[in-house]
Tab-separated table of C-alpha atoms in Angstrom:
chain	number	residue	atom	x	y	z
A	265	MET	CA	83.509	81.122	124.582
A	266	ASN	CA	81.897	84.390	125.547
A	267	GLU	CA	79.700	86.268	123.126
A	268	ARG	CA	81.553	88.768	121.035
A	269	ALA	CA	82.449	91.633	123.334
A	270	ALA	CA	82.215	95.221	122.167
A	271	PRO	CA	85.353	97.266	122.819
A	272	ALA	CA	85.074	99.076	126.117
A	273	ALA	CA	84.427	102.815	126.070
A	274	GLY	CA	87.536	104.957	126.392
A	275	PRO	CA	88.330	107.149	129.389
A	276	GLU	CA	86.360	110.342	129.849
A	277	GLY	CA	87.340	112.907	127.240
A	278	VAL	CA	88.818	110.313	124.822
A	279	PRO	CA	87.000	110.110	121.456
A	280	SER	CA	85.135	106.851	120.832
A	281	GLY	CA	87.295	106.213	117.741
A	282	ALA	CA	90.558	106.391	119.690
A	283	LEU	CA	93.228	103.711	119.292
A	284	THR	CA	95.161	102.464	122.320
A	285	VAL	CA	98.426	100.543	121.909
A	286	PHE	CA	100.556	99.247	124.777
A	287	ALA	CA	103.209	96.594	125.400
A	288	PRO	CA	102.775	94.391	128.506
A	289	GLU	CA	106.000	93.736	130.395
A	290	GLY	CA	107.298	90.538	131.942
A	291	ILE	CA	107.212	88.081	129.026
A	292	GLY	CA	110.912	87.250	129.270
A	293	GLU	CA	113.078	84.939	127.175
A	294	ILE	CA	111.269	82.240	125.173
A	295	GLU	CA	112.633	78.748	124.624
A	296	ALA	CA	111.647	75.859	122.370
A	297	GLY	CA	108.476	74.157	123.582
A	298	ASP	CA	107.249	77.081	125.709
A	299	ASP	CA	103.487	77.629	125.940
A	300	LEU	CA	103.202	81.091	124.397
A	301	ALA	CA	99.519	81.494	125.223
A	302	ALA	CA	100.149	80.819	128.905
A	303	ILE	CA	103.144	83.170	128.976
A	304	ILE	CA	101.257	85.986	127.246
A	305	LEU	CA	98.216	85.607	129.489
A	306	GLY	CA	100.483	85.526	132.530
A	307	ALA	CA	101.911	88.894	131.534
A	308	ALA	CA	98.855	90.548	129.985
A	309	GLY	CA	95.762	88.571	130.953
A	310	ALA	CA	94.461	91.066	133.491
A	311	LEU	CA	94.893	93.895	130.977
A	312	LEU	CA	92.999	92.348	128.068
A	313	ARG	CA	89.480	93.169	126.922
A	314	GLY	CA	87.205	91.685	124.293
A	315	GLY	CA	88.027	93.029	120.841
A	316	ASP	CA	91.737	93.469	121.571
A	317	ILE	CA	94.303	92.494	118.922
A	318	LEU	CA	97.647	91.054	120.024
A	319	ALA	CA	100.619	91.758	117.774
A	320	VAL	CA	103.269	89.140	118.517
A	321	THR	CA	106.840	89.443	117.245
A	322	SER	CA	107.699	86.480	115.012
A	323	LYS	CA	110.966	85.948	116.880
A	324	ILE	CA	109.278	84.544	120.002
A	325	VAL	CA	106.958	82.370	117.898
A	326	SER	CA	109.970	80.937	116.080
A	327	LYS	CA	111.773	80.287	119.350
A	328	ALA	CA	108.765	78.525	120.876
A	329	GLU	CA	108.440	76.389	117.734
A	330	GLY	CA	112.109	75.389	117.804
A	331	ARG	CA	113.067	77.270	114.648
A	332	GLN	CA	116.479	78.152	116.080
A	333	VAL	CA	118.956	76.068	114.085
A	334	ALA	CA	122.702	75.546	113.991
A	335	ALA	CA	124.265	77.488	111.155
A	336	ALA	CA	127.966	78.157	111.026
A	337	ASP	CA	127.296	79.986	107.758
A	338	ARG	CA	124.306	82.363	107.860
A	339	GLU	CA	124.569	82.835	104.096
A	340	GLN	CA	123.908	79.141	103.545
A	341	ALA	CA	120.868	79.331	105.817
A	342	ILE	CA	119.570	82.220	103.708
A	343	THR	CA	120.147	80.191	100.540
A	344	ASP	CA	118.276	77.237	102.014
A	345	GLU	CA	115.234	79.432	102.786
A	346	THR	CA	115.262	81.173	99.383
A	347	VAL	CA	112.819	80.388	96.587
A	348	ARG	CA	113.713	83.290	94.285
A	349	VAL	CA	116.407	85.961	94.331
A	350	VAL	CA	114.905	89.385	93.596
A	351	ALA	CA	117.914	91.665	94.018
A	352	THR	CA	121.437	91.717	95.441
A	353	ARG	CA	123.791	94.524	96.407
A	354	GLU	CA	127.384	94.365	97.585
A	355	HIS	CA	128.475	96.473	100.560
A	356	PRO	CA	131.595	96.594	102.785
A	357	GLY	CA	130.157	93.912	105.095
A	358	GLY	CA	129.188	91.470	102.355
A	359	VAL	CA	126.146	91.108	100.100
A	360	THR	CA	122.532	91.995	100.869
A	361	ARG	CA	120.063	89.645	99.225
A	362	ILE	CA	116.397	90.516	98.745
A	363	VAL	CA	114.623	87.233	98.130
A	364	GLU	CA	111.283	85.481	98.104
A	365	ASN	CA	111.328	82.905	100.893
A	366	ARG	CA	109.436	79.683	101.521
A	367	GLN	CA	106.520	81.595	103.078
A	368	GLY	CA	106.097	83.683	99.919
A	369	LEU	CA	107.439	86.838	101.568
A	370	VAL	CA	109.868	89.124	99.734
A	371	LEU	CA	112.361	90.517	102.240
A	372	ALA	CA	116.041	90.808	103.074
A	373	ALA	CA	117.973	87.638	103.953
A	374	ALA	CA	114.855	85.437	103.649
A	375	GLY	CA	113.908	86.458	107.183
A	376	VAL	CA	116.899	84.584	108.646
A	377	ASP	CA	117.849	86.350	111.894
A	378	ALA	CA	121.175	86.067	113.685
A	379	SER	CA	120.456	88.676	116.374
A	380	ASN	CA	119.628	87.692	119.958
A	381	THR	CA	120.615	84.086	119.278
A	382	PRO	CA	123.657	82.141	120.521
A	383	ASP	CA	126.783	82.168	118.358
A	384	GLY	CA	126.639	79.527	115.655
A	385	THR	CA	122.834	79.583	115.429
A	386	VAL	CA	120.233	81.514	113.454
A	387	LEU	CA	116.496	81.941	113.806
A	388	LEU	CA	114.185	81.070	110.919
A	389	LEU	CA	110.634	82.363	110.474
A	390	PRO	CA	107.745	80.080	111.490
A	391	ILE	CA	107.084	77.400	108.881
A	392	ASP	CA	103.454	78.535	108.512
A	393	PRO	CA	102.866	81.885	110.256
A	394	ASP	CA	99.105	81.781	109.655
A	395	ALA	CA	98.849	78.342	111.256
A	396	SER	CA	100.926	79.590	114.189
A	397	ALA	CA	98.595	82.581	114.572
A	398	ARG	CA	95.487	80.359	114.491
A	399	ALA	CA	96.840	78.022	117.153
A	400	LEU	CA	97.847	80.916	119.406
A	401	CYS	CA	94.561	82.769	118.873
A	402	ALA	CA	92.503	79.661	119.648
A	403	ALA	CA	94.431	79.029	122.867
A	404	LEU	CA	94.166	82.665	123.988
A	405	ARG	CA	90.421	82.778	123.315
A	406	GLU	CA	89.734	79.478	125.051
A	407	ARG	CA	91.735	80.296	128.183
A	408	SER	CA	90.727	83.958	128.526
A	409	GLY	CA	87.107	83.709	127.398
A	410	LEU	CA	87.715	86.873	125.373
A	411	TRP	CA	87.133	87.589	121.697
A	412	LEU	CA	90.706	88.348	120.573
A	413	GLY	CA	92.633	88.662	117.320
A	414	VAL	CA	96.288	87.714	116.768
A	415	LEU	CA	98.913	89.026	114.365
A	416	ILE	CA	102.427	87.635	113.978
A	417	THR	CA	104.721	90.445	112.855
A	418	ASP	CA	108.151	90.822	111.321
A	419	THR	CA	110.330	93.737	110.260
A	420	VAL	CA	110.872	94.549	106.587
A	421	GLY	CA	112.285	97.292	104.392
A	422	ARG	CA	110.249	98.940	101.631
A	423	PRO	CA	111.088	99.706	97.986
A	424	TRP	CA	111.539	103.439	97.391
A	425	ARG	CA	111.401	104.206	101.144
A	426	GLU	CA	114.156	104.487	103.739
A	427	GLY	CA	113.942	102.619	107.038
A	428	GLN	CA	112.024	99.551	108.136
A	429	THR	CA	108.590	98.871	109.559
A	430	ASP	CA	106.717	95.850	110.891
A	431	ILE	CA	104.167	93.975	108.777
A	432	ALA	CA	101.827	91.083	109.470
A	433	ILE	CA	103.166	87.724	108.293
A	434	GLY	CA	100.556	85.670	110.155
A	435	ALA	CA	97.007	86.467	111.251
A	436	ALA	CA	94.002	84.838	112.860
A	437	GLY	CA	90.646	85.999	114.174
A	438	LEU	CA	90.586	89.346	112.383
A	439	ALA	CA	90.273	90.919	108.956
A	440	VAL	CA	93.631	91.694	107.364
A	441	LEU	CA	92.175	93.819	104.546
A	442	ASP	CA	89.424	96.430	104.650
A	443	ASP	CA	87.920	96.483	101.155
A	444	LEU	CA	86.415	99.908	100.549
A	445	ARG	CA	85.729	99.434	96.847
A	446	GLY	CA	82.182	100.371	95.938
A	447	THR	CA	81.796	102.756	98.868
A	448	GLU	CA	81.853	106.547	98.658
A	449	ASP	CA	84.253	109.087	100.100
A	450	SER	CA	83.190	112.171	102.064
A	451	SER	CA	82.540	113.985	98.777
A	452	GLY	CA	80.296	111.259	97.434
A	453	LYS	CA	82.891	109.932	94.973
A	454	ARG	CA	82.962	106.180	94.405
A	455	LEU	CA	86.072	104.329	95.598
A	456	ASP	CA	87.141	101.775	92.997
A	457	ALA	CA	90.652	100.742	94.089
A	458	THR	CA	90.985	101.368	97.835
A	459	ILE	CA	91.748	98.287	99.934
A	460	ALA	CA	93.313	99.172	103.286
A	461	ALA	CA	96.036	96.792	104.506
A	462	VAL	CA	94.824	97.081	108.099
A	463	ALA	CA	96.893	94.158	109.401
A	464	ASP	CA	100.110	95.838	108.266
A	465	GLU	CA	98.954	99.173	109.684
A	466	ILE	CA	98.282	97.516	113.047
A	467	ALA	CA	101.683	95.790	112.952
A	468	GLY	CA	103.420	99.118	112.333
A	469	ALA	CA	101.554	100.803	115.178
A	470	ALA	CA	102.392	97.923	117.508
A	471	ASP	CA	106.090	98.203	116.738
A	472	LEU	CA	106.083	101.782	118.036
A	473	VAL	CA	105.511	100.466	121.557
A	474	LYS	CA	107.309	97.121	121.291
A	475	GLY	CA	110.510	98.677	119.993
A	476	LYS	CA	113.563	96.695	118.908
A	477	THR	CA	115.564	96.646	122.128
A	478	SER	CA	112.979	96.957	124.903
A	479	GLY	CA	112.429	93.229	125.395
A	480	ASN	CA	108.650	93.614	124.955
A	481	PRO	CA	107.733	91.272	122.089
A	482	VAL	CA	103.937	91.616	122.339
A	483	ALA	CA	101.701	94.653	121.905
A	484	VAL	CA	97.980	94.994	122.588
A	485	VAL	CA	96.005	97.128	120.132
A	486	ARG	CA	92.610	98.300	121.370
A	487	GLY	CA	89.891	100.167	119.536
A	488	LEU	CA	89.585	98.036	116.388
A	489	GLY	CA	87.131	95.456	117.631
A	490	ARG	CA	85.168	95.874	114.400
A	491	LEU	CA	87.942	93.913	112.655
A	492	VAL	CA	87.882	90.979	115.080
A	493	GLY	CA	85.790	88.045	113.877
A	494	GLU	CA	85.305	84.308	113.846
A	495	LEU	CA	88.268	81.961	113.996
A	496	ASP	CA	87.225	79.857	111.015
A	497	ALA	CA	89.476	76.904	110.299
A	498	ALA	CA	87.832	76.501	106.894
A	499	ASP	CA	89.188	79.886	105.789
A	500	ALA	CA	92.785	79.692	106.918
A	501	ARG	CA	94.616	82.106	104.616
A	502	GLY	CA	95.115	84.812	107.219
A	503	ALA	CA	97.958	87.192	106.376
A	504	SER	CA	98.710	85.338	103.142
A	505	ARG	CA	95.837	87.374	101.680
A	506	LEU	CA	98.270	90.277	101.734
A	507	LEU	CA	100.628	88.561	99.270
A	508	ARG	CA	99.972	89.945	95.795
A	509	PRO	CA	99.606	87.230	93.113
A	510	SER	CA	102.563	87.201	90.740
A	511	ASP	CA	100.387	87.865	87.685
A	512	GLN	CA	99.185	91.117	89.304
A	513	ASP	CA	102.580	92.273	90.540
A	514	MET	CA	103.882	95.127	88.359
A	515	PHE	CA	107.241	95.074	90.153
A	516	ARG	CA	107.826	91.349	90.547
A	517	LEU	CA	111.184	91.298	88.774
A	518	GLY	CA	114.327	92.482	90.499
A	519	SER	CA	116.766	94.650	88.565
A	520	ALA	CA	118.991	91.705	87.612
A	521	GLU	CA	116.032	89.653	86.439
A	522	ALA	CA	114.593	92.564	84.454
A	523	TYR	CA	117.976	93.204	82.792
A	524	ALA	CA	118.437	89.538	81.895
A	525	GLU	CA	114.924	89.260	80.431
A	526	GLY	CA	115.312	92.543	78.534
A	527	PHE	CA	118.700	91.476	77.170
A	528	ALA	CA	117.306	88.127	76.028
A	529	ALA	CA	114.308	89.825	74.424
A	530	GLY	CA	116.621	92.291	72.663
A	531	GLN	CA	118.784	89.499	71.299
A	532	ALA	CA	115.725	87.616	70.083
A	533	ALA	CA	114.366	90.740	68.370
A	534	ALA	CA	117.732	91.435	66.715
A	535	ALA	CA	117.967	87.861	65.460
A	536	ALA	CA	114.426	88.050	64.070
A	537	ALA	CA	115.175	91.347	62.337
A	538	ALA	CA	118.366	89.941	60.848
A	539	ALA	CA	116.516	86.896	59.571
A	540	ALA	CA	113.797	89.067	58.053
A	541	GLY	CA	116.421	91.265	56.382
A	542	ALA	CA	118.205	88.270	54.944
A	543	ALA	CA	114.940	86.924	53.564
A	544	ALA	CA	114.148	90.292	51.973
A	545	CYS	CA	117.567	90.432	50.300
A	546	ALA	CA	117.158	86.932	48.958
A	547	CYS	CA	113.835	87.884	47.388
A	548	GLY	CA	115.313	91.045	45.832
A	549	ASP	CA	118.146	89.111	44.215
A	550	ASP	CA	115.762	86.678	42.519
A	551	PRO	CA	116.054	87.199	38.751
A	552	ALA	CA	112.445	86.179	38.364
């Protein structure tokens, strides 16, 4: 492999800190067993530079890995991929379920996708998106001789915000978090809580050029070579670093779960109060 390559200087008049994002054309439809690295390099190889980050839509990774399955009932497929139901809401077309899926992601319909697939089939997310990203990154680096990073992205909604955006569900060869704690801002004030989710920010930027209907499932992000690093198999967490541990999640419970727990706690408190009151009355009635 080549030595780590510094990102190339931008065109004349473009600031050195500029970010370039573009979507190579010509990738086409992906089928089970396809060599994604070869297909991506065939479409984008001549355009790539050391330090580039490739944001790859999870849909084509799932297709290449054979994650397209027969499912006459999409709802059953969602149930099968669900670990925990966070929230549900009825609407004229059925019921929307926000769930935690097998990959630990909280999102609508467990990531089960029925769009752009033949009737009677659905597309599931990669079994291990980080492992998929590592395999793809290793193949791209070996065949291109370039120091590249890879993100696997998927579209999600956000609590308290309208619309959807792309996030990183798999990552390899780059930092997914930029921990700024302990540094100082421009006014000299210490930062104690700031950790930038750079992988998600890159995924969102990449989606602006990939689009949802353009047929361009890969974007190249240039200008963030400082985030690209070793592909270390011993440290394989990748994008799973972005999943907040349950004991630190202030909003882990969905509304139904919170109501049920609050109701149970209320009943327990009422029963305890009633028992204490009964005991007090019994003591007051004691002739002694």
